[in-house]
Amino acid sequence: GEKSIAELARQHGVAESLIHNWRTQFLEAGRARLAGNKQDDGFRTLEKENERLKSLLGEKELALYIAKKVRGL
């Protein structure tokens, strides 16, 4: 409330319409959350993908460790 949208847009080098869009999205998400609509499906998907990638990384690290041990024998 202290600065206008135009001032903020100039200050940060973005279009006024972008700030208006962000504000609208923020308010809509807040209303949906207060109404009980959970938007964490994307978060859960990312968590599952993260776990899958950690598992894959562990497998690759184990394979690399075994290959190094075989080479050293």
PDB file of N, CA, C and O in Angstrom:
ATOM      1  N   GLY A   1       0.790  -1.194   0.000  1.00  0.00           N
ATOM      2  CA  GLY A   1       0.000   0.000   0.000  1.00  0.00           C
ATOM      3  C   GLY A   1       0.831   1.256   0.000  1.00  0.00           C
ATOM      4  O   GLY A   1       0.297   2.322  -0.209  1.00  0.00           O
ATOM      5  N   GLU A   2       2.127   1.147   0.259  1.00  0.00           N
ATOM      6  CA  GLU A   2       2.952   2.346   0.315  1.00  0.00           C
ATOM      7  C   GLU A   2       3.377   2.833  -1.060  1.00  0.00           C
ATOM      8  O   GLU A   2       3.568   4.027  -1.273  1.00  0.00           O
ATOM      9  N   LYS A   3       3.533   1.923  -2.002  1.00  0.00           N
ATOM     10  CA  LYS A   3       3.949   2.282  -3.364  1.00  0.00           C
ATOM     11  C   LYS A   3       2.897   1.804  -4.343  1.00  0.00           C
ATOM     12  O   LYS A   3       2.227   0.806  -4.122  1.00  0.00           O
ATOM     13  N   SER A   4       2.806   2.508  -5.442  1.00  0.00           N
ATOM     14  CA  SER A   4       1.848   2.101  -6.472  1.00  0.00           C
ATOM     15  C   SER A   4       2.428   0.952  -7.283  1.00  0.00           C
ATOM     16  O   SER A   4       3.636   0.693  -7.268  1.00  0.00           O
ATOM     17  N   ILE A   5       1.549   0.284  -8.019  1.00  0.00           N
ATOM     18  CA  ILE A   5       1.976  -0.817  -8.882  1.00  0.00           C
ATOM     19  C   ILE A   5       2.964  -0.292  -9.924  1.00  0.00           C
ATOM     20  O   ILE A   5       3.971  -0.935 -10.217  1.00  0.00           O
ATOM     21  N   ALA A   6       2.693   0.879 -10.449  1.00  0.00           N
ATOM     22  CA  ALA A   6       3.574   1.468 -11.455  1.00  0.00           C
ATOM     23  C   ALA A   6       4.973   1.698 -10.885  1.00  0.00           C
ATOM     24  O   ALA A   6       5.978   1.420 -11.543  1.00  0.00           O
ATOM     25  N   GLU A   7       5.045   2.224  -9.665  1.00  0.00           N
ATOM     26  CA  GLU A   7       6.344   2.456  -9.030  1.00  0.00           C
ATOM     27  C   GLU A   7       7.100   1.148  -8.822  1.00  0.00           C
ATOM     28  O   GLU A   7       8.306   1.062  -9.084  1.00  0.00           O
ATOM     29  N   LEU A   8       6.398   0.139  -8.332  1.00  0.00           N
ATOM     30  CA  LEU A   8       7.029  -1.163  -8.109  1.00  0.00           C
ATOM     31  C   LEU A   8       7.516  -1.780  -9.415  1.00  0.00           C
ATOM     32  O   LEU A   8       8.601  -2.366  -9.472  1.00  0.00           O
ATOM     33  N   ALA A   9       6.704  -1.657 -10.463  1.00  0.00           N
ATOM     34  CA  ALA A   9       7.082  -2.207 -11.761  1.00  0.00           C
ATOM     35  C   ALA A   9       8.354  -1.536 -12.275  1.00  0.00           C
ATOM     36  O   ALA A   9       9.274  -2.208 -12.751  1.00  0.00           O
ATOM     37  N   ARG A  10       8.425  -0.216 -12.174  1.00  0.00           N
ATOM     38  CA  ARG A  10       9.627   0.500 -12.599  1.00  0.00           C
ATOM     39  C   ARG A  10      10.833   0.111 -11.745  1.00  0.00           C
ATOM     40  O   ARG A  10      11.924  -0.108 -12.246  1.00  0.00           O
ATOM     41  N   GLN A  11      10.622   0.018 -10.447  1.00  0.00           N
ATOM     42  CA  GLN A  11      11.704  -0.296  -9.514  1.00  0.00           C
ATOM     43  C   GLN A  11      12.326  -1.664  -9.808  1.00  0.00           C
ATOM     44  O   GLN A  11      13.537  -1.841  -9.718  1.00  0.00           O
ATOM     45  N   HIS A  12      11.484  -2.635 -10.150  1.00  0.00           N
ATOM     46  CA  HIS A  12      11.967  -3.998 -10.366  1.00  0.00           C
ATOM     47  C   HIS A  12      12.122  -4.373 -11.839  1.00  0.00           C
ATOM     48  O   HIS A  12      12.498  -5.500 -12.153  1.00  0.00           O
ATOM     49  N   GLY A  13      11.802  -3.455 -12.722  1.00  0.00           N
ATOM     50  CA  GLY A  13      11.989  -3.699 -14.148  1.00  0.00           C
ATOM     51  C   GLY A  13      11.068  -4.738 -14.739  1.00  0.00           C
ATOM     52  O   GLY A  13      11.481  -5.521 -15.595  1.00  0.00           O
ATOM     53  N   VAL A  14       9.822  -4.785 -14.256  1.00  0.00           N
ATOM     54  CA  VAL A  14       8.835  -5.712 -14.803  1.00  0.00           C
ATOM     55  C   VAL A  14       7.607  -4.935 -15.255  1.00  0.00           C
ATOM     56  O   VAL A  14       7.403  -3.792 -14.857  1.00  0.00           O
ATOM     57  N   ALA A  15       6.797  -5.586 -16.062  1.00  0.00           N
ATOM     58  CA  ALA A  15       5.572  -4.942 -16.548  1.00  0.00           C
ATOM     59  C   ALA A  15       4.529  -4.897 -15.437  1.00  0.00           C
ATOM     60  O   ALA A  15       4.446  -5.798 -14.600  1.00  0.00           O
ATOM     61  N   GLU A  16       3.746  -3.841 -15.444  1.00  0.00           N
ATOM     62  CA  GLU A  16       2.662  -3.709 -14.454  1.00  0.00           C
ATOM     63  C   GLU A  16       1.705  -4.888 -14.530  1.00  0.00           C
ATOM     64  O   GLU A  16       1.236  -5.386 -13.502  1.00  0.00           O
ATOM     65  N   SER A  17       1.417  -5.335 -15.747  1.00  0.00           N
ATOM     66  CA  SER A  17       0.476  -6.445 -15.914  1.00  0.00           C
ATOM     67  C   SER A  17       0.985  -7.712 -15.223  1.00  0.00           C
ATOM     68  O   SER A  17       0.194  -8.492 -14.710  1.00  0.00           O
ATOM     69  N   LEU A  18       2.298  -7.905 -15.200  1.00  0.00           N
ATOM     70  CA  LEU A  18       2.873  -9.070 -14.534  1.00  0.00           C
ATOM     71  C   LEU A  18       2.606  -9.016 -13.034  1.00  0.00           C
ATOM     72  O   LEU A  18       2.227 -10.009 -12.418  1.00  0.00           O
ATOM     73  N   ILE A  19       2.762  -7.853 -12.443  1.00  0.00           N
ATOM     74  CA  ILE A  19       2.489  -7.694 -11.014  1.00  0.00           C
ATOM     75  C   ILE A  19       1.012  -7.924 -10.731  1.00  0.00           C
ATOM     76  O   ILE A  19       0.655  -8.593  -9.757  1.00  0.00           O
ATOM     77  N   HIS A  20       0.149  -7.423 -11.594  1.00  0.00           N
ATOM     78  CA  HIS A  20      -1.289  -7.648 -11.432  1.00  0.00           C
ATOM     79  C   HIS A  20      -1.617  -9.146 -11.510  1.00  0.00           C
ATOM     80  O   HIS A  20      -2.418  -9.654 -10.717  1.00  0.00           O
ATOM     81  N   ASN A  21      -0.978  -9.835 -12.466  1.00  0.00           N
ATOM     82  CA  ASN A  21      -1.202 -11.286 -12.594  1.00  0.00           C
ATOM     83  C   ASN A  21      -0.734 -12.024 -11.350  1.00  0.00           C
ATOM     84  O   ASN A  21      -1.417 -12.921 -10.862  1.00  0.00           O
ATOM     85  N   TRP A  22       0.442 -11.670 -10.843  1.00  0.00           N
ATOM     86  CA  TRP A  22       0.961 -12.314  -9.634  1.00  0.00           C
ATOM     87  C   TRP A  22       0.026 -12.096  -8.454  1.00  0.00           C
ATOM     88  O   TRP A  22      -0.245 -13.003  -7.683  1.00  0.00           O
ATOM     89  N   ARG A  23      -0.457 -10.875  -8.332  1.00  0.00           N
ATOM     90  CA  ARG A  23      -1.366 -10.541  -7.226  1.00  0.00           C
ATOM     91  C   ARG A  23      -2.651 -11.369  -7.323  1.00  0.00           C
ATOM     92  O   ARG A  23      -3.111 -11.949  -6.342  1.00  0.00           O
ATOM     93  N   THR A  24      -3.199 -11.448  -8.526  1.00  0.00           N
ATOM     94  CA  THR A  24      -4.426 -12.214  -8.740  1.00  0.00           C
ATOM     95  C   THR A  24      -4.207 -13.692  -8.417  1.00  0.00           C
ATOM     96  O   THR A  24      -5.018 -14.308  -7.723  1.00  0.00           O
ATOM     97  N   GLN A  25      -3.106 -14.262  -8.897  1.00  0.00           N
ATOM     98  CA  GLN A  25      -2.798 -15.669  -8.628  1.00  0.00           C
ATOM     99  C   GLN A  25      -2.614 -15.916  -7.138  1.00  0.00           C
ATOM    100  O   GLN A  25      -3.085 -16.917  -6.600  1.00  0.00           O
ATOM    101  N   PHE A  26      -1.941 -14.994  -6.469  1.00  0.00           N
ATOM    102  CA  PHE A  26      -1.714 -15.123  -5.033  1.00  0.00           C
ATOM    103  C   PHE A  26      -3.031 -15.110  -4.266  1.00  0.00           C
ATOM    104  O   PHE A  26      -3.268 -15.950  -3.394  1.00  0.00           O
ATOM    105  N   LEU A  27      -3.894 -14.173  -4.601  1.00  0.00           N
ATOM    106  CA  LEU A  27      -5.178 -14.071  -3.907  1.00  0.00           C
ATOM    107  C   LEU A  27      -6.064 -15.280  -4.187  1.00  0.00           C
ATOM    108  O   LEU A  27      -6.724 -15.800  -3.284  1.00  0.00           O
ATOM    109  N   GLU A  28      -6.071 -15.754  -5.429  1.00  0.00           N
ATOM    110  CA  GLU A  28      -6.877 -16.930  -5.767  1.00  0.00           C
ATOM    111  C   GLU A  28      -6.378 -18.172  -5.034  1.00  0.00           C
ATOM    112  O   GLU A  28      -7.174 -18.966  -4.534  1.00  0.00           O
ATOM    113  N   ALA A  29      -5.071 -18.342  -4.967  1.00  0.00           N
ATOM    114  CA  ALA A  29      -4.504 -19.494  -4.260  1.00  0.00           C
ATOM    115  C   ALA A  29      -4.835 -19.420  -2.775  1.00  0.00           C
ATOM    116  O   ALA A  29      -5.146 -20.435  -2.142  1.00  0.00           O
ATOM    117  N   GLY A  30      -4.797 -18.226  -2.210  1.00  0.00           N
ATOM    118  CA  GLY A  30      -5.142 -18.056  -0.806  1.00  0.00           C
ATOM    119  C   GLY A  30      -6.596 -18.396  -0.542  1.00  0.00           C
ATOM    120  O   GLY A  30      -6.914 -19.080   0.442  1.00  0.00           O
ATOM    121  N   ARG A  31      -7.468 -17.935  -1.399  1.00  0.00           N
ATOM    122  CA  ARG A  31      -8.900 -18.245  -1.245  1.00  0.00           C
ATOM    123  C   ARG A  31      -9.145 -19.748  -1.355  1.00  0.00           C
ATOM    124  O   ARG A  31      -9.903 -20.329  -0.576  1.00  0.00           O
ATOM    125  N   ALA A  32      -8.504 -20.383  -2.323  1.00  0.00           N
ATOM    126  CA  ALA A  32      -8.672 -21.827  -2.518  1.00  0.00           C
ATOM    127  C   ALA A  32      -8.155 -22.580  -1.304  1.00  0.00           C
ATOM    128  O   ALA A  32      -8.781 -23.539  -0.846  1.00  0.00           O
ATOM    129  N   ARG A  33      -7.040 -22.154  -0.767  1.00  0.00           N
ATOM    130  CA  ARG A  33      -6.466 -22.826   0.404  1.00  0.00           C
ATOM    131  C   ARG A  33      -7.381 -22.665   1.616  1.00  0.00           C
ATOM    132  O   ARG A  33      -7.589 -23.611   2.369  1.00  0.00           O
ATOM    133  N   LEU A  34      -7.933 -21.480   1.798  1.00  0.00           N
ATOM    134  CA  LEU A  34      -8.853 -21.253   2.915  1.00  0.00           C
ATOM    135  C   LEU A  34     -10.142 -22.055   2.753  1.00  0.00           C
ATOM    136  O   LEU A  34     -10.750 -22.460   3.740  1.00  0.00           O
ATOM    137  N   ALA A  35     -10.524 -22.294   1.506  1.00  0.00           N
ATOM    138  CA  ALA A  35     -11.733 -23.070   1.239  1.00  0.00           C
ATOM    139  C   ALA A  35     -11.490 -24.566   1.415  1.00  0.00           C
ATOM    140  O   ALA A  35     -12.408 -25.359   1.340  1.00  0.00           O
ATOM    141  N   GLY A  36     -10.241 -24.946   1.653  1.00  0.00           N
ATOM    142  CA  GLY A  36      -9.927 -26.346   1.883  1.00  0.00           C
ATOM    143  C   GLY A  36      -9.374 -27.078   0.687  1.00  0.00           C
ATOM    144  O   GLY A  36      -9.089 -28.258   0.770  1.00  0.00           O
ATOM    145  N   ASN A  37      -9.214 -26.397  -0.419  1.00  0.00           N
ATOM    146  CA  ASN A  37      -8.629 -27.028  -1.603  1.00  0.00           C
ATOM    147  C   ASN A  37      -7.123 -27.121  -1.410  1.00  0.00           C
ATOM    148  O   ASN A  37      -6.448 -26.124  -1.247  1.00  0.00           O
ATOM    149  N   LYS A  38      -6.621 -28.336  -1.442  1.00  0.00           N
ATOM    150  CA  LYS A  38      -5.180 -28.513  -1.258  1.00  0.00           C
ATOM    151  C   LYS A  38      -4.499 -28.522  -2.623  1.00  0.00           C
ATOM    152  O   LYS A  38      -4.921 -29.227  -3.514  1.00  0.00           O
ATOM    153  N   GLN A  39      -3.456 -27.750  -2.720  1.00  0.00           N
ATOM    154  CA  GLN A  39      -2.723 -27.627  -3.969  1.00  0.00           C
ATOM    155  C   GLN A  39      -1.364 -28.317  -3.894  1.00  0.00           C
ATOM    156  O   GLN A  39      -0.470 -27.980  -4.624  1.00  0.00           O
ATOM    157  N   ASP A  40      -1.187 -29.281  -2.977  1.00  0.00           N
ATOM    158  CA  ASP A  40       0.125 -29.880  -2.844  1.00  0.00           C
ATOM    159  C   ASP A  40       0.329 -31.116  -3.708  1.00  0.00           C
ATOM    160  O   ASP A  40       1.252 -31.869  -3.486  1.00  0.00           O
ATOM    161  N   ASP A  41      -0.511 -31.344  -4.694  1.00  0.00           N
ATOM    162  CA  ASP A  41      -0.297 -32.467  -5.592  1.00  0.00           C
ATOM    163  C   ASP A  41       1.036 -32.322  -6.316  1.00  0.00           C
ATOM    164  O   ASP A  41       1.764 -33.286  -6.485  1.00  0.00           O
ATOM    165  N   GLY A  42       1.344 -31.112  -6.728  1.00  0.00           N
ATOM    166  CA  GLY A  42       2.627 -30.862  -7.380  1.00  0.00           C
ATOM    167  C   GLY A  42       3.779 -31.121  -6.441  1.00  0.00           C
ATOM    168  O   GLY A  42       4.806 -31.684  -6.834  1.00  0.00           O
ATOM    169  N   PHE A  43       3.621 -30.760  -5.185  1.00  0.00           N
ATOM    170  CA  PHE A  43       4.651 -30.972  -4.188  1.00  0.00           C
ATOM    171  C   PHE A  43       4.867 -32.466  -3.957  1.00  0.00           C
ATOM    172  O   PHE A  43       5.999 -32.943  -3.894  1.00  0.00           O
ATOM    173  N   ARG A  44       3.799 -33.205  -3.862  1.00  0.00           N
ATOM    174  CA  ARG A  44       3.904 -34.657  -3.657  1.00  0.00           C
ATOM    175  C   ARG A  44       4.563 -35.331  -4.853  1.00  0.00           C
ATOM    176  O   ARG A  44       5.362 -36.244  -4.694  1.00  0.00           O
ATOM    177  N   THR A  45       4.234 -34.876  -6.029  1.00  0.00           N
ATOM    178  CA  THR A  45       4.852 -35.414  -7.237  1.00  0.00           C
ATOM    179  C   THR A  45       6.353 -35.164  -7.216  1.00  0.00           C
ATOM    180  O   THR A  45       7.145 -36.046  -7.537  1.00  0.00           O
ATOM    181  N   LEU A  46       6.739 -33.965  -6.819  1.00  0.00           N
ATOM    182  CA  LEU A  46       8.161 -33.647  -6.735  1.00  0.00           C
ATOM    183  C   LEU A  46       8.853 -34.477  -5.663  1.00  0.00           C
ATOM    184  O   LEU A  46       9.999 -34.904  -5.846  1.00  0.00           O
ATOM    185  N   GLU A  47       8.176 -34.707  -4.540  1.00  0.00           N
ATOM    186  CA  GLU A  47       8.771 -35.542  -3.493  1.00  0.00           C
ATOM    187  C   GLU A  47       9.005 -36.967  -3.999  1.00  0.00           C
ATOM    188  O   GLU A  47      10.060 -37.550  -3.740  1.00  0.00           O
ATOM    189  N   LYS A  48       8.032 -37.518  -4.710  1.00  0.00           N
ATOM    190  CA  LYS A  48       8.180 -38.872  -5.250  1.00  0.00           C
ATOM    191  C   LYS A  48       9.328 -38.927  -6.255  1.00  0.00           C
ATOM    192  O   LYS A  48      10.118 -39.875  -6.256  1.00  0.00           O
ATOM    193  N   GLU A  49       9.405 -37.929  -7.117  1.00  0.00           N
ATOM    194  CA  GLU A  49      10.485 -37.880  -8.104  1.00  0.00           C
ATOM    195  C   GLU A  49      11.836 -37.752  -7.406  1.00  0.00           C
ATOM    196  O   GLU A  49      12.820 -38.393  -7.792  1.00  0.00           O
ATOM    197  N   ASN A  50      11.895 -36.964  -6.358  1.00  0.00           N
ATOM    198  CA  ASN A  50      13.120 -36.797  -5.587  1.00  0.00           C
ATOM    199  C   ASN A  50      13.562 -38.123  -4.987  1.00  0.00           C
ATOM    200  O   ASN A  50      14.738 -38.493  -5.057  1.00  0.00           O
ATOM    201  N   GLU A  51      12.635 -38.858  -4.401  1.00  0.00           N
ATOM    202  CA  GLU A  51      12.963 -40.161  -3.819  1.00  0.00           C
ATOM    203  C   GLU A  51      13.432 -41.142  -4.890  1.00  0.00           C
ATOM    204  O   GLU A  51      14.373 -41.910  -4.680  1.00  0.00           O
ATOM    205  N   ARG A  52      12.780 -41.122  -6.052  1.00  0.00           N
ATOM    206  CA  ARG A  52      13.178 -42.002  -7.147  1.00  0.00           C
ATOM    207  C   ARG A  52      14.598 -41.687  -7.600  1.00  0.00           C
ATOM    208  O   ARG A  52      15.425 -42.589  -7.800  1.00  0.00           O
ATOM    209  N   LEU A  53      14.910 -40.401  -7.717  1.00  0.00           N
ATOM    210  CA  LEU A  53      16.241 -40.005  -8.157  1.00  0.00           C
ATOM    211  C   LEU A  53      17.307 -40.332  -7.110  1.00  0.00           C
ATOM    212  O   LEU A  53      18.418 -40.728  -7.456  1.00  0.00           O
ATOM    213  N   LYS A  54      16.965 -40.187  -5.831  1.00  0.00           N
ATOM    214  CA  LYS A  54      17.907 -40.557  -4.768  1.00  0.00           C
ATOM    215  C   LYS A  54      18.209 -42.043  -4.826  1.00  0.00           C
ATOM    216  O   LYS A  54      19.357 -42.464  -4.672  1.00  0.00           O
ATOM    217  N   SER A  55      17.188 -42.851  -5.050  1.00  0.00           N
ATOM    218  CA  SER A  55      17.363 -44.289  -5.148  1.00  0.00           C
ATOM    219  C   SER A  55      18.245 -44.643  -6.341  1.00  0.00           C
ATOM    220  O   SER A  55      19.165 -45.464  -6.236  1.00  0.00           O
ATOM    221  N   LEU A  56      17.980 -44.011  -7.461  1.00  0.00           N
ATOM    222  CA  LEU A  56      18.773 -44.249  -8.665  1.00  0.00           C
ATOM    223  C   LEU A  56      20.226 -43.842  -8.438  1.00  0.00           C
ATOM    224  O   LEU A  56      21.151 -44.566  -8.828  1.00  0.00           O
ATOM    225  N   LEU A  57      20.435 -42.724  -7.786  1.00  0.00           N
ATOM    226  CA  LEU A  57      21.788 -42.270  -7.479  1.00  0.00           C
ATOM    227  C   LEU A  57      22.502 -43.274  -6.583  1.00  0.00           C
ATOM    228  O   LEU A  57      23.673 -43.595  -6.805  1.00  0.00           O
ATOM    229  N   GLY A  58      21.800 -43.793  -5.588  1.00  0.00           N
ATOM    230  CA  GLY A  58      22.383 -44.801  -4.710  1.00  0.00           C
ATOM    231  C   GLY A  58      22.797 -46.051  -5.471  1.00  0.00           C
ATOM    232  O   GLY A  58      23.882 -46.607  -5.238  1.00  0.00           O
ATOM    233  N   GLU A  59      21.953 -46.487  -6.397  1.00  0.00           N
ATOM    234  CA  GLU A  59      22.277 -47.654  -7.213  1.00  0.00           C
ATOM    235  C   GLU A  59      23.518 -47.402  -8.060  1.00  0.00           C
ATOM    236  O   GLU A  59      24.396 -48.262  -8.174  1.00  0.00           O
ATOM    237  N   LYS A  60      23.599 -46.223  -8.648  1.00  0.00           N
ATOM    238  CA  LYS A  60      24.748 -45.883  -9.498  1.00  0.00           C
ATOM    239  C   LYS A  60      26.022 -45.785  -8.659  1.00  0.00           C
ATOM    240  O   LYS A  60      27.092 -46.205  -9.090  1.00  0.00           O
ATOM    241  N   GLU A  61      25.916 -45.210  -7.456  1.00  0.00           N
ATOM    242  CA  GLU A  61      27.078 -45.126  -6.584  1.00  0.00           C
ATOM    243  C   GLU A  61      27.556 -46.513  -6.183  1.00  0.00           C
ATOM    244  O   GLU A  61      28.757 -46.783  -6.144  1.00  0.00           O
ATOM    245  N   LEU A  62      26.634 -47.425  -5.900  1.00  0.00           N
ATOM    246  CA  LEU A  62      26.991 -48.795  -5.546  1.00  0.00           C
ATOM    247  C   LEU A  62      27.667 -49.491  -6.715  1.00  0.00           C
ATOM    248  O   LEU A  62      28.693 -50.167  -6.556  1.00  0.00           O
ATOM    249  N   ALA A  63      27.121 -49.330  -7.915  1.00  0.00           N
ATOM    250  CA  ALA A  63      27.713 -49.947  -9.105  1.00  0.00           C
ATOM    251  C   ALA A  63      29.120 -49.400  -9.339  1.00  0.00           C
ATOM    252  O   ALA A  63      30.048 -50.161  -9.678  1.00  0.00           O
ATOM    253  N   LEU A  64      29.317 -48.111  -9.145  1.00  0.00           N
ATOM    254  CA  LEU A  64      30.629 -47.498  -9.306  1.00  0.00           C
ATOM    255  C   LEU A  64      31.607 -48.026  -8.262  1.00  0.00           C
ATOM    256  O   LEU A  64      32.759 -48.351  -8.571  1.00  0.00           O
ATOM    257  N   TYR A  65      31.152 -48.155  -7.031  1.00  0.00           N
ATOM    258  CA  TYR A  65      31.980 -48.682  -5.948  1.00  0.00           C
ATOM    259  C   TYR A  65      32.426 -50.111  -6.261  1.00  0.00           C
ATOM    260  O   TYR A  65      33.595 -50.460  -6.128  1.00  0.00           O
ATOM    261  N   ILE A  66      31.494 -50.934  -6.729  1.00  0.00           N
ATOM    262  CA  ILE A  66      31.807 -52.320  -7.070  1.00  0.00           C
ATOM    263  C   ILE A  66      32.796 -52.371  -8.226  1.00  0.00           C
ATOM    264  O   ILE A  66      33.766 -53.139  -8.210  1.00  0.00           O
ATOM    265  N   ALA A  67      32.587 -51.532  -9.244  1.00  0.00           N
ATOM    266  CA  ALA A  67      33.500 -51.506 -10.384  1.00  0.00           C
ATOM    267  C   ALA A  67      34.907 -51.108  -9.955  1.00  0.00           C
ATOM    268  O   ALA A  67      35.897 -51.689 -10.427  1.00  0.00           O
ATOM    269  N   LYS A  68      35.010 -50.146  -9.042  1.00  0.00           N
ATOM    270  CA  LYS A  68      36.334 -49.721  -8.569  1.00  0.00           C
ATOM    271  C   LYS A  68      36.997 -50.844  -7.772  1.00  0.00           C
ATOM    272  O   LYS A  68      38.211 -51.064  -7.881  1.00  0.00           O
ATOM    273  N   LYS A  69      36.233 -51.566  -6.957  1.00  0.00           N
ATOM    274  CA  LYS A  69      36.785 -52.673  -6.177  1.00  0.00           C
ATOM    275  C   LYS A  69      37.273 -53.794  -7.088  1.00  0.00           C
ATOM    276  O   LYS A  69      38.332 -54.387  -6.847  1.00  0.00           O
ATOM    277  N   VAL A  70      36.509 -54.125  -8.129  1.00  0.00           N
ATOM    278  CA  VAL A  70      36.879 -55.187  -9.066  1.00  0.00           C
ATOM    279  C   VAL A  70      38.178 -54.811  -9.775  1.00  0.00           C
ATOM    280  O   VAL A  70      39.063 -55.631  -9.976  1.00  0.00           O
ATOM    281  N   ARG A  71      38.298 -53.557 -10.162  1.00  0.00           N
ATOM    282  CA  ARG A  71      39.488 -53.073 -10.846  1.00  0.00           C
ATOM    283  C   ARG A  71      40.718 -53.154  -9.947  1.00  0.00           C
ATOM    284  O   ARG A  71      41.818 -53.434 -10.394  1.00  0.00           O
ATOM    285  N   GLY A  72      40.498 -52.907  -8.654  1.00  0.00           N
ATOM    286  CA  GLY A  72      41.602 -52.886  -7.705  1.00  0.00           C
ATOM    287  C   GLY A  72      42.096 -54.272  -7.326  1.00  0.00           C
ATOM    288  O   GLY A  72      43.189 -54.426  -6.796  1.00  0.00           O
ATOM    289  N   LEU A  73      41.324 -55.324  -7.586  1.00  0.00           N
ATOM    290  CA  LEU A  73      41.722 -56.677  -7.216  1.00  0.00           C
ATOM    291  C   LEU A  73      42.713 -57.225  -8.141  1.00  0.00           C
ATOM    292  O   LEU A  73      43.364 -57.338  -8.859  1.00  0.00           O
TER     293      LEU A  73
END
